[in-house]
Amino acid sequence: MTQARSGPPAETRSVGELVNDATEQISRLIRDELQLARLEVQKKGKLIGRGAGLAGAGALLAFYGGAALIAAAVCALAIPLPAWAAALIVGGVLLVAGGALALLGKKDVQEAVPPVPQEAAEGVKRDIETIKDGRHR
């Protein structure tokens, strides 16, 4: 980004002119950096959108695959048992497994709440106390 300069050479320019040029160049640099950042964020946003779409499609197919396996388990149990009993057994196992996972998830969420960095907050409090103690000496 070189531009031809019109006017006197740099040696004969006043400090005000040099400051004005520096201000313009800094402004242009900041605008260019912001434009570059905007383009980079747009590119990454498109990739994130595409990745999320692919992940969603994969999750949907996995869900249907799981449903097919559950249906296969019901059909396999329906060979020695009546169909209603096979479905009841598979449904009960799924409910127990789902309940156990939900309880584990609830426990993890309760441990994470409140989402405040408590250790960092304690460290800041200690720092403030140390500064207060040092100031009173």
Coordinates of N, CA and C in Angstrom, one line a residue:
M1 N 0.8 -1.2 0.0 CA 0.0 0.0 0.0 C 0.9 1.2 0.0
T2 N 1.7 1.4 -1.0 CA 2.5 2.6 -1.1 C 1.7 3.6 -1.9
Q3 N 1.8 4.8 -1.5 CA 1.2 5.9 -2.2 C 2.2 7.0 -2.5
A4 N 2.0 7.6 -3.7 CA 2.9 8.7 -4.0 C 2.5 9.9 -3.2
R5 N 3.5 10.5 -2.6 CA 3.2 11.7 -1.8 C 3.4 13.0 -2.6
S6 N 2.5 13.9 -2.4 CA 2.7 15.2 -3.0 C 3.1 16.1 -1.9
G7 N 3.9 17.1 -2.1 CA 4.3 18.1 -1.1 C 5.8 18.0 -0.9
P8 N 6.2 18.7 0.1 CA 7.6 18.8 0.3 C 8.2 17.5 0.9
P9 N 9.5 17.3 0.7 CA 10.1 16.1 1.3 C 9.9 16.0 2.8
A10 N 10.1 14.8 3.4 CA 9.8 14.7 4.8 C 10.8 15.5 5.7
E11 N 12.0 15.9 5.2 CA 12.9 16.7 6.0 C 12.4 18.1 6.2
T12 N 11.6 18.6 5.3 CA 11.1 20.0 5.4 C 9.7 20.1 5.9
R13 N 9.1 19.0 6.3 CA 7.7 19.0 6.7 C 7.7 19.4 8.2
S14 N 6.6 20.1 8.6 CA 6.5 20.5 10.0 C 6.1 19.3 10.8
V15 N 6.2 19.4 12.1 CA 5.8 18.4 13.1 C 4.3 18.2 13.0
G16 N 3.5 19.2 12.8 CA 2.1 19.1 12.7 C 1.7 18.3 11.5
E17 N 2.4 18.4 10.4 CA 2.1 17.7 9.2 C 2.5 16.2 9.4
L18 N 3.6 16.0 10.0 CA 4.0 14.6 10.3 C 3.0 13.9 11.3
V19 N 2.6 14.6 12.3 CA 1.6 14.0 13.2 C 0.3 13.7 12.5
N20 N -0.1 14.7 11.6 CA -1.3 14.5 10.8 C -1.2 13.2 9.9
D21 N 0.0 13.1 9.3 CA 0.2 11.9 8.4 C 0.1 10.6 9.3
A22 N 0.8 10.6 10.4 CA 0.8 9.5 11.3 C -0.6 9.1 11.7
T23 N -1.4 10.1 12.1 CA -2.8 9.9 12.5 C -3.6 9.2 11.4
E24 N -3.4 9.7 10.1 CA -4.1 9.2 9.0 C -3.7 7.7 8.8
Q25 N -2.4 7.5 8.8 CA -1.9 6.1 8.6 C -2.4 5.2 9.7
I26 N -2.4 5.6 10.9 CA -2.9 4.7 12.0 C -4.4 4.4 11.8
S27 N -5.1 5.5 11.4 CA -6.6 5.3 11.1 C -6.8 4.3 10.0
R28 N -6.0 4.4 8.9 CA -6.1 3.5 7.8 C -5.7 2.1 8.2
L29 N -4.7 2.0 9.0 CA -4.2 0.7 9.5 C -5.3 0.0 10.4
I30 N -5.9 0.8 11.2 CA -7.0 0.2 12.1 C -8.2 -0.2 11.2
R31 N -8.6 0.6 10.3 CA -9.7 0.2 9.4 C -9.4 -1.0 8.6
D32 N -8.1 -1.1 8.1 CA -7.8 -2.3 7.4 C -7.8 -3.6 8.3
E33 N -7.3 -3.4 9.5 CA -7.3 -4.6 10.4 C -8.7 -5.0 10.8
L34 N -9.6 -4.0 11.0 CA -11.0 -4.3 11.3 C -11.6 -5.0 10.1
Q35 N -11.3 -4.6 8.9 CA -11.9 -5.2 7.7 C -11.4 -6.7 7.6
L36 N -10.1 -6.9 7.9 CA -9.5 -8.2 7.8 C -10.1 -9.1 8.9
A37 N -10.3 -8.5 10.1 CA -11.0 -9.3 11.2 C -12.4 -9.7 10.8
R38 N -13.1 -8.7 10.2 CA -14.5 -9.0 9.7 C -14.6 -10.1 8.7
L39 N -13.7 -10.1 7.7 CA -13.6 -11.1 6.7 C -13.3 -12.5 7.3
E40 N -12.4 -12.5 8.3 CA -12.0 -13.7 8.9 C -13.1 -14.3 9.8
V41 N -13.9 -13.4 10.4 CA -15.0 -13.9 11.2 C -16.1 -14.4 10.3
Q42 N -16.3 -13.8 9.2 CA -17.3 -14.3 8.2 C -16.9 -15.6 7.7
K43 N -15.7 -15.8 7.4 CA -15.2 -17.1 6.9 C -15.4 -18.2 7.9
K44 N -15.0 -17.9 9.2 CA -15.1 -18.9 10.2 C -16.6 -19.1 10.6
G45 N -17.4 -18.1 10.4 CA -18.9 -18.3 10.7 C -19.5 -19.3 9.7
K46 N -19.0 -19.1 8.4 CA -19.5 -20.1 7.4 C -19.1 -21.5 7.7
L47 N -17.9 -21.6 8.1 CA -17.4 -23.0 8.5 C -18.1 -23.6 9.7
I48 N -18.4 -22.7 10.7 CA -19.1 -23.2 11.9 C -20.5 -23.6 11.5
G49 N -21.2 -22.8 10.6 CA -22.5 -23.1 10.2 C -22.5 -24.4 9.4
R50 N -21.6 -24.6 8.5 CA -21.5 -25.9 7.8 C -21.2 -27.1 8.7
G51 N -20.3 -26.9 9.6 CA -20.0 -27.9 10.6 C -21.2 -28.3 11.5
A52 N -21.9 -27.3 11.9 CA -23.1 -27.5 12.8 C -24.1 -28.3 12.0
G53 N -24.3 -27.9 10.7 CA -25.3 -28.6 9.9 C -24.9 -30.1 9.7
L54 N -23.6 -30.3 9.4 CA -23.2 -31.7 9.2 C -23.3 -32.5 10.5
A55 N -22.9 -31.8 11.7 CA -23.1 -32.5 13.0 C -24.5 -32.8 13.3
G56 N -25.4 -31.9 13.0 CA -26.8 -32.1 13.2 C -27.4 -33.3 12.4
A57 N -26.9 -33.3 11.1 CA -27.4 -34.4 10.2 C -26.8 -35.8 10.7
G58 N -25.6 -35.7 11.2 CA -25.0 -37.0 11.8 C -25.7 -37.4 13.0
A59 N -26.1 -36.5 13.9 CA -26.8 -36.8 15.1 C -28.2 -37.4 14.8
L60 N -28.9 -36.8 13.7 CA -30.2 -37.3 13.4 C -30.1 -38.8 12.8
L61 N -29.1 -39.0 12.0 CA -28.9 -40.4 11.5 C -28.5 -41.3 12.6
A62 N -27.7 -40.9 13.6 CA -27.4 -41.7 14.7 C -28.6 -42.0 15.6
F63 N -29.5 -41.0 15.7 CA -30.7 -41.2 16.4 C -31.6 -42.3 15.8
Y64 N -31.7 -42.2 14.4 CA -32.5 -43.2 13.7 C -31.8 -44.6 13.8
G65 N -30.5 -44.6 13.8 CA -29.8 -45.9 13.9 C -30.1 -46.5 15.3
G66 N -30.1 -45.7 16.3 CA -30.4 -46.2 17.6 C -31.8 -46.7 17.7
A67 N -32.7 -46.0 17.1 CA -34.1 -46.5 17.1 C -34.3 -47.8 16.4
A68 N -33.5 -48.0 15.3 CA -33.5 -49.2 14.6 C -33.0 -50.4 15.4
L69 N -31.9 -50.1 16.2 CA -31.3 -51.1 17.1 C -32.3 -51.5 18.2
I70 N -33.0 -50.5 18.7 CA -34.0 -50.7 19.7 C -35.1 -51.6 19.2
A71 N -35.6 -51.3 17.9 CA -36.6 -52.1 17.3 C -36.1 -53.5 17.1
A72 N -34.8 -53.7 16.7 CA -34.2 -55.0 16.6 C -34.2 -55.8 17.9
A73 N -33.9 -55.1 19.0 CA -33.9 -55.7 20.3 C -35.3 -56.2 20.7
V74 N -36.3 -55.4 20.4 CA -37.7 -55.8 20.6 C -38.0 -57.0 19.8
C75 N -37.7 -57.0 18.5 CA -38.0 -58.1 17.7 C -37.3 -59.4 18.1
A76 N -36.0 -59.2 18.6 CA -35.3 -60.4 19.0 C -35.9 -61.0 20.3
L77 N -36.4 -60.1 21.2 CA -37.0 -60.6 22.4 C -38.4 -61.2 22.1
A78 N -39.0 -60.7 21.0 CA -40.3 -61.2 20.7 C -40.3 -62.6 20.2
I79 N -39.2 -63.2 19.9 CA -39.1 -64.6 19.5 C -39.5 -65.5 20.6
P80 N -38.8 -65.4 21.8 CA -39.3 -66.3 22.9 C -40.4 -65.7 23.7
L81 N -40.7 -64.4 23.6 CA -41.8 -63.8 24.5 C -42.8 -63.2 23.6
P82 N -44.0 -62.9 24.1 CA -45.0 -62.1 23.3 C -44.4 -60.7 23.0
A83 N -44.8 -60.1 21.9 CA -44.3 -58.8 21.4 C -44.5 -57.7 22.5
W84 N -45.6 -57.7 23.2 CA -45.9 -56.7 24.2 C -44.9 -56.8 25.3
A85 N -44.5 -58.0 25.7 CA -43.6 -58.2 26.8 C -42.2 -57.8 26.4
A86 N -41.8 -58.1 25.1 CA -40.5 -57.7 24.6 C -40.4 -56.2 24.6
A87 N -41.4 -55.5 24.1 CA -41.4 -54.0 24.1 C -41.4 -53.5 25.5
L88 N -42.1 -54.1 26.4 CA -42.1 -53.6 27.8 C -40.7 -53.8 28.4
I89 N -40.0 -54.9 28.2 CA -38.7 -55.1 28.8 C -37.7 -54.0 28.2
V90 N -37.7 -53.9 26.9 CA -36.8 -52.9 26.2 C -37.1 -51.5 26.7
G91 N -38.4 -51.2 26.8 CA -38.8 -49.8 27.2 C -38.3 -49.6 28.6
G92 N -38.5 -50.6 29.5 CA -38.1 -50.4 30.9 C -36.6 -50.2 31.1
V93 N -35.8 -51.0 30.3 CA -34.4 -50.9 30.3 C -34.0 -49.5 29.9
L94 N -34.6 -49.0 28.8 CA -34.3 -47.6 28.3 C -34.6 -46.6 29.3
L95 N -35.8 -46.7 30.0 CA -36.2 -45.7 31.0 C -35.2 -45.7 32.2
V96 N -34.8 -46.9 32.6 CA -33.8 -46.9 33.7 C -32.5 -46.3 33.3
A97 N -32.0 -46.6 32.1 CA -30.7 -46.0 31.6 C -30.9 -44.5 31.5
G98 N -32.0 -44.1 30.9 CA -32.2 -42.6 30.7 C -32.3 -41.9 32.1
G99 N -32.9 -42.5 33.0 CA -33.0 -41.9 34.4 C -31.6 -41.8 35.0
A100 N -30.8 -42.9 34.9 CA -29.5 -42.8 35.5 C -28.7 -41.7 34.9
L101 N -28.7 -41.6 33.5 CA -28.0 -40.6 32.8 C -28.5 -39.2 33.2
A102 N -29.8 -39.0 33.4 CA -30.3 -37.7 33.8 C -29.8 -37.3 35.2
L103 N -29.8 -38.3 36.1 CA -29.3 -38.0 37.5 C -27.8 -37.6 37.5
L104 N -27.0 -38.3 36.7 CA -25.6 -38.0 36.6 C -25.5 -36.6 36.0
G105 N -26.3 -36.2 35.0 CA -26.2 -34.9 34.4 C -26.6 -33.8 35.4
K106 N -27.7 -34.1 36.2 CA -28.1 -33.1 37.2 C -27.1 -32.9 38.2
K107 N -26.4 -34.0 38.6 CA -25.3 -33.8 39.6 C -24.2 -32.9 39.1
D108 N -23.8 -33.1 37.8 CA -22.7 -32.3 37.2 C -23.2 -30.9 37.1
V109 N -24.4 -30.6 36.7 CA -24.9 -29.2 36.6 C -24.9 -28.6 38.0
Q110 N -25.3 -29.3 39.0 CA -25.4 -28.7 40.3 C -24.0 -28.4 40.8
E111 N -23.0 -29.2 40.5 CA -21.6 -28.9 40.9 C -21.1 -27.6 40.1
A112 N -21.6 -27.4 38.9 CA -21.1 -26.3 38.1 C -21.7 -24.9 38.5
V113 N -22.9 -25.0 39.2 CA -23.6 -23.8 39.5 C -23.1 -23.2 40.8
P114 N -23.0 -21.9 41.0 CA -23.2 -20.9 40.0 C -21.9 -20.8 39.1
P115 N -22.1 -20.4 37.9 CA -21.0 -20.3 36.9 C -20.1 -19.1 37.1
V116 N -19.7 -19.0 38.4 CA -18.8 -17.9 38.7 C -17.4 -18.4 39.1
P117 N -16.4 -17.8 38.6 CA -15.0 -18.3 38.9 C -14.7 -18.1 40.4
Q118 N -15.1 -19.0 41.2 CA -15.0 -18.8 42.7 C -13.5 -18.7 43.1
E119 N -12.7 -19.5 42.5 CA -11.3 -19.5 42.9 C -10.6 -18.2 42.5
A120 N -11.0 -17.7 41.3 CA -10.4 -16.4 40.9 C -10.9 -15.3 41.8
A121 N -12.2 -15.4 42.1 CA -12.8 -14.3 43.0 C -12.1 -14.3 44.4
E122 N -11.9 -15.5 44.9 CA -11.1 -15.6 46.2 C -9.7 -15.0 46.1
G123 N -9.1 -15.3 44.9 CA -7.7 -14.8 44.7 C -7.7 -13.2 44.6
V124 N -8.7 -12.7 44.0 CA -8.9 -11.2 43.9 C -9.1 -10.6 45.3
K125 N -9.9 -11.3 46.1 CA -10.2 -10.8 47.5 C -8.9 -10.8 48.3
R126 N -8.1 -11.9 48.1 CA -6.9 -12.0 48.9 C -5.9 -10.9 48.4
D127 N -5.9 -10.6 47.1 CA -5.0 -9.6 46.6 C -5.4 -8.2 47.2
I128 N -6.7 -7.9 47.2 CA -7.2 -6.7 47.8 C -6.8 -6.5 49.2
E129 N -7.0 -7.6 50.0 CA -6.6 -7.6 51.4 C -5.1 -7.3 51.5
T130 N -4.3 -7.9 50.7 CA -2.9 -7.8 50.8 C -2.5 -6.3 50.5
I131 N -3.2 -5.7 49.5 CA -2.9 -4.3 49.1 C -3.3 -3.4 50.2
K132 N -4.5 -3.7 50.9 CA -4.9 -2.9 52.0 C -4.0 -3.0 53.1
D133 N -3.5 -4.2 53.4 CA -2.5 -4.4 54.5 C -1.2 -3.6 54.2
G134 N -0.8 -3.7 53.0 CA 0.5 -3.0 52.6 C 0.3 -1.5 52.6
R135 N -0.8 -1.0 52.4 CA -1.1 0.5 52.3 C -1.1 1.0 53.8
H136 N -1.6 0.3 54.7 CA -1.7 0.7 56.1 C -0.4 0.7 56.9
R137 N 0.6 0.1 56.3 CA 1.9 -0.1 57.1 C 2.6 1.2 57.0

